[in-house]
Structures are given as C-alpha cells and as structure tokens.
C-alpha cells in the first residue's frame, strides 16, 4: 500500500499526499453511472493516479470489476482512497431498493475500507438531505438535517452519511446539488422527456421566481479529486457551481437551444403538488413499479428556492473551473450529438 500518512485534527482531517513521483490509487464505485463514469474518464490520463472502477453492471471501462455492492465484496485492487459514488439516485422506488443500494452498499464499502485500512473514504451524498417543502436559502454544512426527509433517496443518503462518519480513518462527505452535463441520467432527461410529451407546464408561484443551484459534472469531478487527495480537508462540503439561477429561465433556455417546443400551460405549484401526491398514491396502491410521470420531488424543484453556501468548498478546492454558462453550452452540444447518433442508429 502507498505510504499515505494519517493524522486527525479536530473537525478536519490533515492528509499528507504522496510525493510527486508517487501514484495515488483510487477506487471509484458506481463506475457505470453518471458521476463515477465521468470521474474515471476525466482523469484516465493522469500519470499520478491509478484508477479502478466497480459497479453492478457490466462495463467496457478498463481497470473495472463487476460487483454487487449490496453484498460483501472483495477485489484484487488495493486503493489508497475510495470514492463511493454508487447509489440509487431516483425520486421514486421501493424502500428496500433504496436501502440495499444506498445503505447496505455503503456499509459494505466501509467494510472493504476497514479491511484494507484505506486512508480516505470520500462519500458522494446529496444536498437533498436538507430538503423541506419550503424555500431554503444559503444552506450551509451546519444547517440541521432530518429527522424527516423529502423522499427515500434523501433518507437513505443521509443514513449512508451516518455510517461514513463512523469510519475510523479520514472521510469526507460531498453533497452536490443537481448534477448535469454530458451523460446526465437524472436531471435533464426527465425534464426533456416531459417536454417532448407536451406534459411540461410552466409552474407559477406566488412569492417570486424560484432560484436554485446546479453543478456541472466536470466541476464535481474536480472537487471529488480534491477531496480525495487534498492536504487538509473538512469532513463535509456542499458543492455547486456557486451561481444560483432562476431555474425555469434556465430550462426554457435549454429547450430553445435544443429547438424543442416551449411549455405554455401554466400550473400553480400548489396544484401541481396535489396532483403529484395523488399520482404517487395511485402508483403505490396499484403497486406500479415504474416511476410516475410526475412526483412531488420533481415539482419541488420548481416550487421552492434552494440555494447553498459553498464558500467552504471554494476556499479549499478553488472556484469552478467550468462556468455554469459554459456547462449548459457543453450539455446542449452533447445532447444534440446524442440525438443525432440515435437517429443514425
């Protein structure tokens, strides 16, 4: 194992990185997913990193092991750092699925780290652990969490945080907000699918425009690498692109750039919440396994302002290397290319 020295300072972890001619060995879980896969691709050419990915799906990535993290696992790779990005990231699903993929999986990753005395564990959580059905502005890492949560995803991500906080060596919890970019499987795909069906309304609110933060995928990957290899890091970080924006204006801009029809039907958010609650109740009552066409979590994105104080991340890791505007432009170009490729297939 590489000679990474461990030392703990109250409230923060001091972490001595390897010498410039050494290699940091990083294991990334969720390698076939959006965040894990992007991290492996973004830093694949770095000579000072040796990367290995794991996930439950088959994957063509080099240096990859197919494992089910919901069960105890072992692989031949011996990391210095583990970035645990695997998760069931969905606003809908069976509680036992979230428990297995977000809690049991985290417990098994920690057990792997314990067996091999991994120097640092970086846990990719979510800002959704903070969410309430209310406006939340300038949320900091000290903002109270729980005891109730907006959905199973948020509840089980926080359950994973509690497990990670018991890890005996250095650990860092990173809470990204609304990750988007090439390869996005959660945020924009749902919105664009609704727009294509003509089912996307313009949400109206009584108390002004709804503001929100996002984070471009490359920026998140930069921050995860900094959290994994930094010389002195905190135990918790909220991470965004450090630029709150009016969400509906951003969405309309993306639709225009993609030459998609703009929504015209106006729906008050309180009515949309009631509709989403009724649809969710019907799906549960009928035991329908697929995700409903509308969820309360999805509506809440446009119903409540949620902004985050990311001064800690900016101070420790630096400002975002890709601006929000550039990130949106890159996403739109990628989405156009994907649709063209699908049309040629």
mmCIF file of C-alpha atoms in Angstrom:
data_model
loop_
_atom_site.group_PDB
_atom_site.id
_atom_site.type_symbol
_atom_site.label_atom_id
_atom_site.label_comp_id
_atom_site.label_asym_id
_atom_site.label_seq_id
_atom_site.Cartn_x
_atom_site.Cartn_y
_atom_site.Cartn_z
ATOM 1 C CA UNK A 1 0.000 0.000 0.000
ATOM 2 C CA UNK A 2 1.242 3.508 -0.820
ATOM 3 C CA UNK A 3 2.781 5.449 2.076
ATOM 4 C CA UNK A 4 -0.063 7.848 2.880
ATOM 5 C CA UNK A 5 0.302 9.270 6.383
ATOM 6 C CA UNK A 6 -2.845 9.666 8.518
ATOM 7 C CA UNK A 7 -3.344 12.362 11.124
ATOM 8 C CA UNK A 8 -6.522 13.839 12.574
ATOM 9 C CA UNK A 9 -7.144 17.446 13.578
ATOM 10 C CA UNK A 10 -10.300 18.426 15.481
ATOM 11 C CA UNK A 11 -13.106 18.959 12.976
ATOM 12 C CA UNK A 12 -10.833 18.489 9.963
ATOM 13 C CA UNK A 13 -8.570 15.813 8.558
ATOM 14 C CA UNK A 14 -4.962 16.569 7.728
ATOM 15 C CA UNK A 15 -3.922 14.317 4.871
ATOM 16 C CA UNK A 16 -0.374 14.116 3.541
ATOM 17 C CA UNK A 17 -0.399 13.338 -0.165
ATOM 18 C CA UNK A 18 2.205 11.249 -1.936
ATOM 19 C CA UNK A 19 5.368 12.655 -3.398
ATOM 20 C CA UNK A 20 5.090 13.983 -6.985
ATOM 21 C CA UNK A 21 6.692 10.822 -8.376
ATOM 22 C CA UNK A 22 4.248 8.576 -6.491
ATOM 23 C CA UNK A 23 0.866 7.299 -7.611
ATOM 24 C CA UNK A 24 -2.402 7.618 -5.704
ATOM 25 C CA UNK A 25 -4.571 4.534 -6.113
ATOM 26 C CA UNK A 26 -8.273 5.453 -6.236
ATOM 27 C CA UNK A 27 -11.208 3.053 -6.282
ATOM 28 C CA UNK A 28 -14.439 4.550 -7.673
ATOM 29 C CA UNK A 29 -17.783 2.874 -7.011
ATOM 30 C CA UNK A 30 -20.689 3.436 -9.376
ATOM 31 C CA UNK A 31 -18.279 3.362 -12.299
ATOM 32 C CA UNK A 32 -21.017 2.583 -14.819
ATOM 33 C CA UNK A 33 -23.104 5.509 -13.612
ATOM 34 C CA UNK A 34 -23.073 9.224 -14.402
ATOM 35 C CA UNK A 35 -20.721 10.544 -11.717
ATOM 36 C CA UNK A 36 -18.432 7.537 -11.289
ATOM 37 C CA UNK A 37 -18.016 7.014 -15.015
ATOM 38 C CA UNK A 38 -17.328 10.704 -15.627
ATOM 39 C CA UNK A 39 -14.648 10.742 -12.927
ATOM 40 C CA UNK A 40 -12.849 7.748 -14.419
ATOM 41 C CA UNK A 41 -12.916 9.217 -17.923
ATOM 42 C CA UNK A 42 -11.896 12.706 -16.840
ATOM 43 C CA UNK A 43 -8.757 11.552 -15.039
ATOM 44 C CA UNK A 44 -7.884 8.434 -17.031
ATOM 45 C CA UNK A 45 -4.740 10.013 -18.497
ATOM 46 C CA UNK A 46 -3.320 11.283 -15.208
ATOM 47 C CA UNK A 47 0.065 9.638 -14.656
ATOM 48 C CA UNK A 48 -0.081 10.315 -10.911
ATOM 49 C CA UNK A 49 -3.343 8.381 -10.480
ATOM 50 C CA UNK A 50 -4.125 4.687 -10.723
ATOM 51 C CA UNK A 51 -7.869 4.308 -11.095
ATOM 52 C CA UNK A 52 -10.144 1.309 -10.733
ATOM 53 C CA UNK A 53 -13.911 1.211 -11.032
ATOM 54 C CA UNK A 54 -16.583 -1.103 -9.647
ATOM 55 C CA UNK A 55 -20.297 -1.341 -10.354
ATOM 56 C CA UNK A 56 -23.032 -3.950 -10.510
ATOM 57 C CA UNK A 57 -23.437 -3.636 -14.280
ATOM 58 C CA UNK A 58 -21.121 -4.930 -16.977
ATOM 59 C CA UNK A 59 -18.940 -2.124 -18.313
ATOM 60 C CA UNK A 60 -16.338 -1.728 -21.059
ATOM 61 C CA UNK A 61 -14.127 0.559 -18.968
ATOM 62 C CA UNK A 62 -10.523 -0.576 -18.400
ATOM 63 C CA UNK A 63 -9.485 -1.463 -14.846
ATOM 64 C CA UNK A 64 -13.007 -2.432 -13.873
ATOM 65 C CA UNK A 65 -14.618 -5.065 -11.651
ATOM 66 C CA UNK A 66 -18.296 -6.017 -11.770
ATOM 67 C CA UNK A 67 -19.548 -6.408 -8.188
ATOM 68 C CA UNK A 68 -22.846 -6.110 -6.339
ATOM 69 C CA UNK A 69 -22.131 -3.621 -3.565
ATOM 70 C CA UNK A 70 -25.284 -4.601 -1.702
ATOM 71 C CA UNK A 71 -23.381 -7.786 -0.815
ATOM 72 C CA UNK A 72 -19.951 -8.113 0.858
ATOM 73 C CA UNK A 73 -17.321 -7.935 -1.867
ATOM 74 C CA UNK A 74 -13.606 -8.256 -2.493
ATOM 75 C CA UNK A 75 -11.452 -7.209 -5.461
ATOM 76 C CA UNK A 76 -7.709 -7.504 -6.140
ATOM 77 C CA UNK A 77 -7.202 -3.717 -6.328
ATOM 78 C CA UNK A 78 -5.821 -2.143 -3.121
ATOM 79 C CA UNK A 79 -6.676 1.565 -3.027
ATOM 80 C CA UNK A 80 -5.322 4.464 -1.014
ATOM 81 C CA UNK A 81 -8.635 6.279 -1.446
ATOM 82 C CA UNK A 82 -12.191 5.151 -2.182
ATOM 83 C CA UNK A 83 -14.708 7.484 -3.819
ATOM 84 C CA UNK A 84 -18.127 5.996 -3.141
ATOM 85 C CA UNK A 85 -20.350 7.378 -5.907
ATOM 86 C CA UNK A 86 -22.637 4.373 -6.365
ATOM 87 C CA UNK A 87 -26.264 4.987 -5.402
ATOM 88 C CA UNK A 88 -29.841 4.551 -6.412
ATOM 89 C CA UNK A 89 -30.417 8.166 -7.489
ATOM 90 C CA UNK A 90 -34.113 8.411 -8.228
ATOM 91 C CA UNK A 91 -37.127 10.259 -6.824
ATOM 92 C CA UNK A 92 -39.097 7.012 -6.877
ATOM 93 C CA UNK A 93 -38.622 3.363 -5.984
ATOM 94 C CA UNK A 94 -39.253 0.683 -3.415
ATOM 95 C CA UNK A 95 -37.867 1.369 0.054
ATOM 96 C CA UNK A 96 -35.986 -1.929 0.096
ATOM 97 C CA UNK A 97 -34.225 -0.989 -3.170
ATOM 98 C CA UNK A 98 -33.014 2.289 -1.698
ATOM 99 C CA UNK A 99 -31.975 0.505 1.484
ATOM 100 C CA UNK A 100 -29.971 -2.112 -0.420
ATOM 101 C CA UNK A 101 -28.287 0.226 -2.921
ATOM 102 C CA UNK A 102 -27.695 3.246 -0.678
ATOM 103 C CA UNK A 103 -27.328 1.900 2.858
ATOM 104 C CA UNK A 104 -26.250 -1.742 2.583
ATOM 105 C CA UNK A 105 -23.874 -0.827 -0.244
ATOM 106 C CA UNK A 106 -22.290 1.925 1.838
ATOM 107 C CA UNK A 107 -21.905 -0.439 4.778
ATOM 108 C CA UNK A 108 -20.119 -2.958 2.536
ATOM 109 C CA UNK A 109 -17.849 -0.282 1.040
ATOM 110 C CA UNK A 110 -16.881 0.783 4.560
ATOM 111 C CA UNK A 111 -16.171 -2.835 5.500
ATOM 112 C CA UNK A 112 -13.883 -3.119 2.456
ATOM 113 C CA UNK A 113 -12.107 0.087 3.509
ATOM 114 C CA UNK A 114 -11.729 -1.171 7.068
ATOM 115 C CA UNK A 115 -10.227 -4.489 5.958
ATOM 116 C CA UNK A 116 -7.622 -2.754 3.823
ATOM 117 C CA UNK A 117 -7.091 0.324 6.030
ATOM 118 C CA UNK A 118 -7.970 2.707 3.217
ATOM 119 C CA UNK A 119 -6.538 6.108 4.090
ATOM 120 C CA UNK A 120 -9.530 8.155 2.979
ATOM 121 C CA UNK A 121 -13.147 7.479 2.095
ATOM 122 C CA UNK A 122 -14.997 10.117 0.029
ATOM 123 C CA UNK A 123 -18.777 9.686 0.101
ATOM 124 C CA UNK A 124 -20.890 11.296 -2.631
ATOM 125 C CA UNK A 125 -24.066 12.264 -0.825
ATOM 126 C CA UNK A 126 -26.690 14.811 -1.939
ATOM 127 C CA UNK A 127 -27.999 18.222 -0.950
ATOM 128 C CA UNK A 128 -31.436 16.586 -0.889
ATOM 129 C CA UNK A 129 -30.692 15.508 2.691
ATOM 130 C CA UNK A 130 -31.511 19.122 3.659
ATOM 131 C CA UNK A 131 -34.714 19.495 1.631
ATOM 132 C CA UNK A 132 -38.010 20.637 3.097
ATOM 133 C CA UNK A 133 -41.216 21.709 1.367
ATOM 134 C CA UNK A 134 -40.194 25.333 1.834
ATOM 135 C CA UNK A 135 -37.767 27.903 0.481
ATOM 136 C CA UNK A 136 -34.221 27.295 1.749
ATOM 137 C CA UNK A 137 -31.607 29.951 1.063
ATOM 138 C CA UNK A 138 -27.844 29.905 1.696
ATOM 139 C CA UNK A 139 -27.856 26.434 3.219
ATOM 140 C CA UNK A 140 -24.533 25.679 4.920
ATOM 141 C CA UNK A 141 -22.882 22.485 6.106
ATOM 142 C CA UNK A 142 -24.121 23.295 9.629
ATOM 143 C CA UNK A 143 -27.786 23.510 8.579
ATOM 144 C CA UNK A 144 -29.756 20.864 10.536
ATOM 145 C CA UNK A 145 -30.591 17.629 8.720
ATOM 146 C CA UNK A 146 -33.633 15.448 9.479
ATOM 147 C CA UNK A 147 -35.326 13.884 11.281
ATOM 148 C CA UNK A 148 -37.787 13.746 8.360
ATOM 149 C CA UNK A 149 -36.784 13.648 4.685
ATOM 150 C CA UNK A 150 -38.373 14.576 1.401
ATOM 151 C CA UNK A 151 -38.138 11.031 -0.030
ATOM 152 C CA UNK A 152 -36.470 7.636 0.328
ATOM 153 C CA UNK A 153 -33.453 8.756 -1.664
ATOM 154 C CA UNK A 154 -32.672 11.611 0.717
ATOM 155 C CA UNK A 155 -33.332 9.473 3.795
ATOM 156 C CA UNK A 156 -31.040 6.668 2.687
ATOM 157 C CA UNK A 157 -28.281 9.014 1.515
ATOM 158 C CA UNK A 158 -28.224 10.524 4.991
ATOM 159 C CA UNK A 159 -28.259 7.042 6.537
ATOM 160 C CA UNK A 160 -25.120 6.430 4.475
ATOM 161 C CA UNK A 161 -23.584 9.636 5.839
ATOM 162 C CA UNK A 162 -24.102 8.423 9.401
ATOM 163 C CA UNK A 163 -22.264 5.201 8.551
ATOM 164 C CA UNK A 164 -19.400 7.067 6.889
ATOM 165 C CA UNK A 165 -18.998 9.304 9.939
ATOM 166 C CA UNK A 166 -18.132 6.184 11.938
ATOM 167 C CA UNK A 167 -15.232 5.308 9.627
ATOM 168 C CA UNK A 168 -12.080 5.263 11.738
ATOM 169 C CA UNK A 169 -9.803 6.983 9.217
ATOM 170 C CA UNK A 170 -10.139 10.110 7.120
ATOM 171 C CA UNK A 171 -13.528 10.556 5.488
ATOM 172 C CA UNK A 172 -15.175 13.343 3.502
ATOM 173 C CA UNK A 173 -18.868 13.801 2.691
ATOM 174 C CA UNK A 174 -19.540 15.733 -0.527
ATOM 175 C CA UNK A 175 -23.095 16.969 -1.158
ATOM 176 C CA UNK A 176 -23.595 18.043 -4.801
ATOM 177 C CA UNK A 177 -26.716 19.864 -5.948
ATOM 178 C CA UNK A 178 -28.415 18.979 -9.269
ATOM 179 C CA UNK A 179 -25.529 17.465 -11.245
ATOM 180 C CA UNK A 180 -25.824 17.931 -15.006
ATOM 181 C CA UNK A 181 -23.714 17.570 -18.120
ATOM 182 C CA UNK A 182 -22.874 15.024 -20.827
ATOM 183 C CA UNK A 183 -24.058 11.609 -19.689
ATOM 184 C CA UNK A 184 -26.753 13.009 -17.370
ATOM 185 C CA UNK A 185 -29.217 10.253 -16.451
ATOM 186 C CA UNK A 186 -31.311 12.010 -13.800
ATOM 187 C CA UNK A 187 -31.848 15.764 -14.078
ATOM 188 C CA UNK A 188 -32.407 16.896 -17.674
ATOM 189 C CA UNK A 189 -33.568 13.540 -19.144
ATOM 190 C CA UNK A 190 -36.773 13.658 -17.070
ATOM 191 C CA UNK A 191 -37.455 17.283 -17.972
ATOM 192 C CA UNK A 192 -36.737 16.825 -21.679
ATOM 193 C CA UNK A 193 -38.886 13.687 -21.821
ATOM 194 C CA UNK A 194 -41.805 15.611 -20.293
ATOM 195 C CA UNK A 195 -41.277 18.449 -22.770
ATOM 196 C CA UNK A 196 -41.309 16.018 -25.679
ATOM 197 C CA UNK A 197 -44.645 14.587 -24.454
ATOM 198 C CA UNK A 198 -46.084 18.073 -24.127
ATOM 199 C CA UNK A 199 -46.502 17.378 -20.417
ATOM 200 C CA UNK A 200 -44.158 20.052 -19.100
ATOM 201 C CA UNK A 201 -46.024 23.066 -17.686
ATOM 202 C CA UNK A 202 -44.861 26.490 -16.650
ATOM 203 C CA UNK A 203 -45.073 26.448 -12.857
ATOM 204 C CA UNK A 204 -46.349 29.625 -11.239
ATOM 205 C CA UNK A 205 -45.551 30.671 -7.680
ATOM 206 C CA UNK A 206 -46.965 33.480 -5.572
ATOM 207 C CA UNK A 207 -43.766 34.638 -3.921
ATOM 208 C CA UNK A 208 -41.441 35.386 -6.815
ATOM 209 C CA UNK A 209 -39.081 33.424 -9.075
ATOM 210 C CA UNK A 210 -37.656 30.136 -7.827
ATOM 211 C CA UNK A 211 -33.871 30.113 -7.547
ATOM 212 C CA UNK A 212 -31.661 27.065 -7.462
ATOM 213 C CA UNK A 213 -28.087 25.856 -7.771
ATOM 214 C CA UNK A 214 -26.636 23.287 -10.147
ATOM 215 C CA UNK A 215 -23.183 21.773 -10.596
ATOM 216 C CA UNK A 216 -21.588 20.811 -13.891
ATOM 217 C CA UNK A 217 -20.235 17.266 -13.916
ATOM 218 C CA UNK A 218 -16.596 18.238 -14.615
ATOM 219 C CA UNK A 219 -16.660 20.651 -11.676
ATOM 220 C CA UNK A 220 -17.971 17.926 -9.397
ATOM 221 C CA UNK A 221 -15.231 15.560 -10.569
ATOM 222 C CA UNK A 222 -12.593 18.214 -9.889
ATOM 223 C CA UNK A 223 -13.943 18.657 -6.381
ATOM 224 C CA UNK A 224 -14.067 14.914 -5.743
ATOM 225 C CA UNK A 225 -10.426 14.579 -6.748
ATOM 226 C CA UNK A 226 -9.531 17.490 -4.463
ATOM 227 C CA UNK A 227 -11.455 15.875 -1.615
ATOM 228 C CA UNK A 228 -9.658 12.590 -2.285
ATOM 229 C CA UNK A 229 -6.122 13.964 -2.406
ATOM 230 C CA UNK A 230 -6.172 17.327 -0.629
ATOM 231 C CA UNK A 231 -3.676 18.108 2.087
ATOM 232 C CA UNK A 232 -6.275 19.358 4.558
ATOM 233 C CA UNK A 233 -9.976 18.869 4.060
ATOM 234 C CA UNK A 234 -13.137 19.247 6.106
ATOM 235 C CA UNK A 235 -15.481 16.349 6.733
ATOM 236 C CA UNK A 236 -18.452 17.906 4.873
ATOM 237 C CA UNK A 237 -18.842 20.027 1.750
ATOM 238 C CA UNK A 238 -21.814 21.421 -0.131
ATOM 239 C CA UNK A 239 -20.750 21.765 -3.770
ATOM 240 C CA UNK A 240 -22.380 23.704 -6.617
ATOM 241 C CA UNK A 241 -21.271 25.949 -9.464
ATOM 242 C CA UNK A 242 -21.512 28.833 -6.972
ATOM 243 C CA UNK A 243 -24.089 30.665 -9.053
ATOM 244 C CA UNK A 244 -27.795 30.418 -8.127
ATOM 245 C CA UNK A 245 -30.057 30.883 -11.136
ATOM 246 C CA UNK A 246 -33.759 31.149 -11.898
ATOM 247 C CA UNK A 247 -34.496 27.543 -12.769
ATOM 248 C CA UNK A 248 -37.414 27.999 -15.156
ATOM 249 C CA UNK A 249 -35.481 30.544 -17.211
ATOM 250 C CA UNK A 250 -32.594 28.076 -17.466
ATOM 251 C CA UNK A 251 -34.948 25.306 -18.539
ATOM 252 C CA UNK A 252 -36.597 27.474 -21.195
ATOM 253 C CA UNK A 253 -33.157 28.471 -22.497
ATOM 254 C CA UNK A 254 -32.137 24.811 -22.837
ATOM 255 C CA UNK A 255 -35.380 23.974 -24.662
ATOM 256 C CA UNK A 256 -34.853 26.864 -27.100
ATOM 257 C CA UNK A 257 -31.278 25.791 -27.810
ATOM 258 C CA UNK A 258 -32.481 22.258 -28.492
ATOM 259 C CA UNK A 259 -35.280 23.529 -30.775
ATOM 260 C CA UNK A 260 -37.904 21.948 -28.554
ATOM 261 C CA UNK A 261 -41.427 23.324 -28.095
ATOM 262 C CA UNK A 262 -41.756 25.647 -25.120
ATOM 263 C CA UNK A 263 -44.414 24.915 -22.494
ATOM 264 C CA UNK A 264 -47.391 27.270 -22.497
ATOM 265 C CA UNK A 265 -49.762 25.733 -19.960
ATOM 266 C CA UNK A 266 -49.468 27.462 -16.595
ATOM 267 C CA UNK A 267 -49.988 25.438 -13.419
ATOM 268 C CA UNK A 268 -49.768 26.818 -9.867
ATOM 269 C CA UNK A 269 -47.203 24.834 -7.910
ATOM 270 C CA UNK A 270 -49.651 24.078 -5.074
ATOM 271 C CA UNK A 271 -51.990 22.413 -7.587
ATOM 272 C CA UNK A 272 -49.079 20.516 -9.163
ATOM 273 C CA UNK A 273 -48.096 19.241 -5.703
ATOM 274 C CA UNK A 274 -51.618 17.919 -5.108
ATOM 275 C CA UNK A 275 -51.660 16.216 -8.500
ATOM 276 C CA UNK A 276 -48.244 14.649 -7.891
ATOM 277 C CA UNK A 277 -49.350 13.384 -4.463
ATOM 278 C CA UNK A 278 -52.457 11.787 -5.977
ATOM 279 C CA UNK A 279 -50.455 10.136 -8.749
ATOM 280 C CA UNK A 280 -47.908 8.794 -6.251
ATOM 281 C CA UNK A 281 -50.723 7.408 -4.072
ATOM 282 C CA UNK A 282 -52.266 5.639 -7.077
ATOM 283 C CA UNK A 283 -48.938 4.119 -8.086
ATOM 284 C CA UNK A 284 -48.338 2.808 -4.577
ATOM 285 C CA UNK A 285 -51.880 1.487 -4.203
ATOM 286 C CA UNK A 286 -51.685 -0.340 -7.515
ATOM 287 C CA UNK A 287 -48.074 -1.433 -6.854
ATOM 288 C CA UNK A 288 -46.864 0.008 -10.150
ATOM 289 C CA UNK A 289 -43.088 -0.373 -10.276
ATOM 290 C CA UNK A 290 -42.305 2.264 -12.903
ATOM 291 C CA UNK A 291 -41.645 5.883 -11.960
ATOM 292 C CA UNK A 292 -44.760 8.098 -12.087
ATOM 293 C CA UNK A 293 -44.875 10.779 -14.796
ATOM 294 C CA UNK A 294 -44.883 13.422 -12.054
ATOM 295 C CA UNK A 295 -43.541 13.267 -8.497
ATOM 296 C CA UNK A 296 -43.635 15.671 -5.568
ATOM 297 C CA UNK A 297 -39.838 15.714 -5.591
ATOM 298 C CA UNK A 298 -39.828 16.787 -9.244
ATOM 299 C CA UNK A 299 -42.380 19.529 -8.666
ATOM 300 C CA UNK A 300 -40.498 20.772 -5.612
ATOM 301 C CA UNK A 301 -37.520 21.616 -7.860
ATOM 302 C CA UNK A 302 -39.659 24.394 -9.371
ATOM 303 C CA UNK A 303 -41.759 25.177 -6.312
ATOM 304 C CA UNK A 304 -39.107 26.142 -3.754
ATOM 305 C CA UNK A 305 -35.923 28.179 -3.950
ATOM 306 C CA UNK A 306 -32.923 26.220 -2.668
ATOM 307 C CA UNK A 307 -29.514 27.851 -2.685
ATOM 308 C CA UNK A 308 -26.310 26.768 -0.986
ATOM 309 C CA UNK A 309 -23.367 28.471 0.654
ATOM 310 C CA UNK A 310 -20.342 26.792 -0.925
ATOM 311 C CA UNK A 311 -17.700 29.114 0.483
ATOM 312 C CA UNK A 312 -16.008 26.208 2.251
ATOM 313 C CA UNK A 313 -15.585 24.251 -0.995
ATOM 314 C CA UNK A 314 -14.405 27.312 -2.931
ATOM 315 C CA UNK A 315 -11.880 28.189 -0.203
ATOM 316 C CA UNK A 316 -10.470 24.651 -0.004
ATOM 317 C CA UNK A 317 -10.801 23.480 -3.628
ATOM 318 C CA UNK A 318 -10.962 26.683 -5.665
ATOM 319 C CA UNK A 319 -13.707 28.207 -7.841
ATOM 320 C CA UNK A 320 -15.435 26.088 -10.508
ATOM 321 C CA UNK A 321 -13.161 25.511 -13.489
ATOM 322 C CA UNK A 322 -16.191 25.433 -15.832
ATOM 323 C CA UNK A 323 -18.755 28.222 -15.585
ATOM 324 C CA UNK A 324 -22.465 27.449 -15.465
ATOM 325 C CA UNK A 325 -22.978 29.069 -18.885
ATOM 326 C CA UNK A 326 -20.185 27.009 -20.453
ATOM 327 C CA UNK A 327 -21.538 23.889 -18.788
ATOM 328 C CA UNK A 328 -25.001 24.434 -20.265
ATOM 329 C CA UNK A 329 -23.489 25.018 -23.707
ATOM 330 C CA UNK A 330 -21.488 21.798 -23.459
ATOM 331 C CA UNK A 331 -24.549 19.858 -22.326
ATOM 332 C CA UNK A 332 -26.680 21.178 -25.196
ATOM 333 C CA UNK A 333 -23.984 20.244 -27.738
ATOM 334 C CA UNK A 334 -23.708 16.765 -26.261
ATOM 335 C CA UNK A 335 -27.489 16.287 -26.238
ATOM 336 C CA UNK A 336 -27.750 17.298 -29.886
ATOM 337 C CA UNK A 337 -24.995 14.855 -30.785
ATOM 338 C CA UNK A 338 -26.711 12.077 -28.829
ATOM 339 C CA UNK A 339 -30.000 12.614 -30.606
ATOM 340 C CA UNK A 340 -28.210 12.657 -33.965
ATOM 341 C CA UNK A 341 -26.436 9.427 -33.105
ATOM 342 C CA UNK A 342 -29.680 7.780 -32.019
ATOM 343 C CA UNK A 343 -31.301 8.896 -35.249
ATOM 344 C CA UNK A 344 -28.499 7.309 -37.271
ATOM 345 C CA UNK A 345 -28.589 4.054 -35.305
#
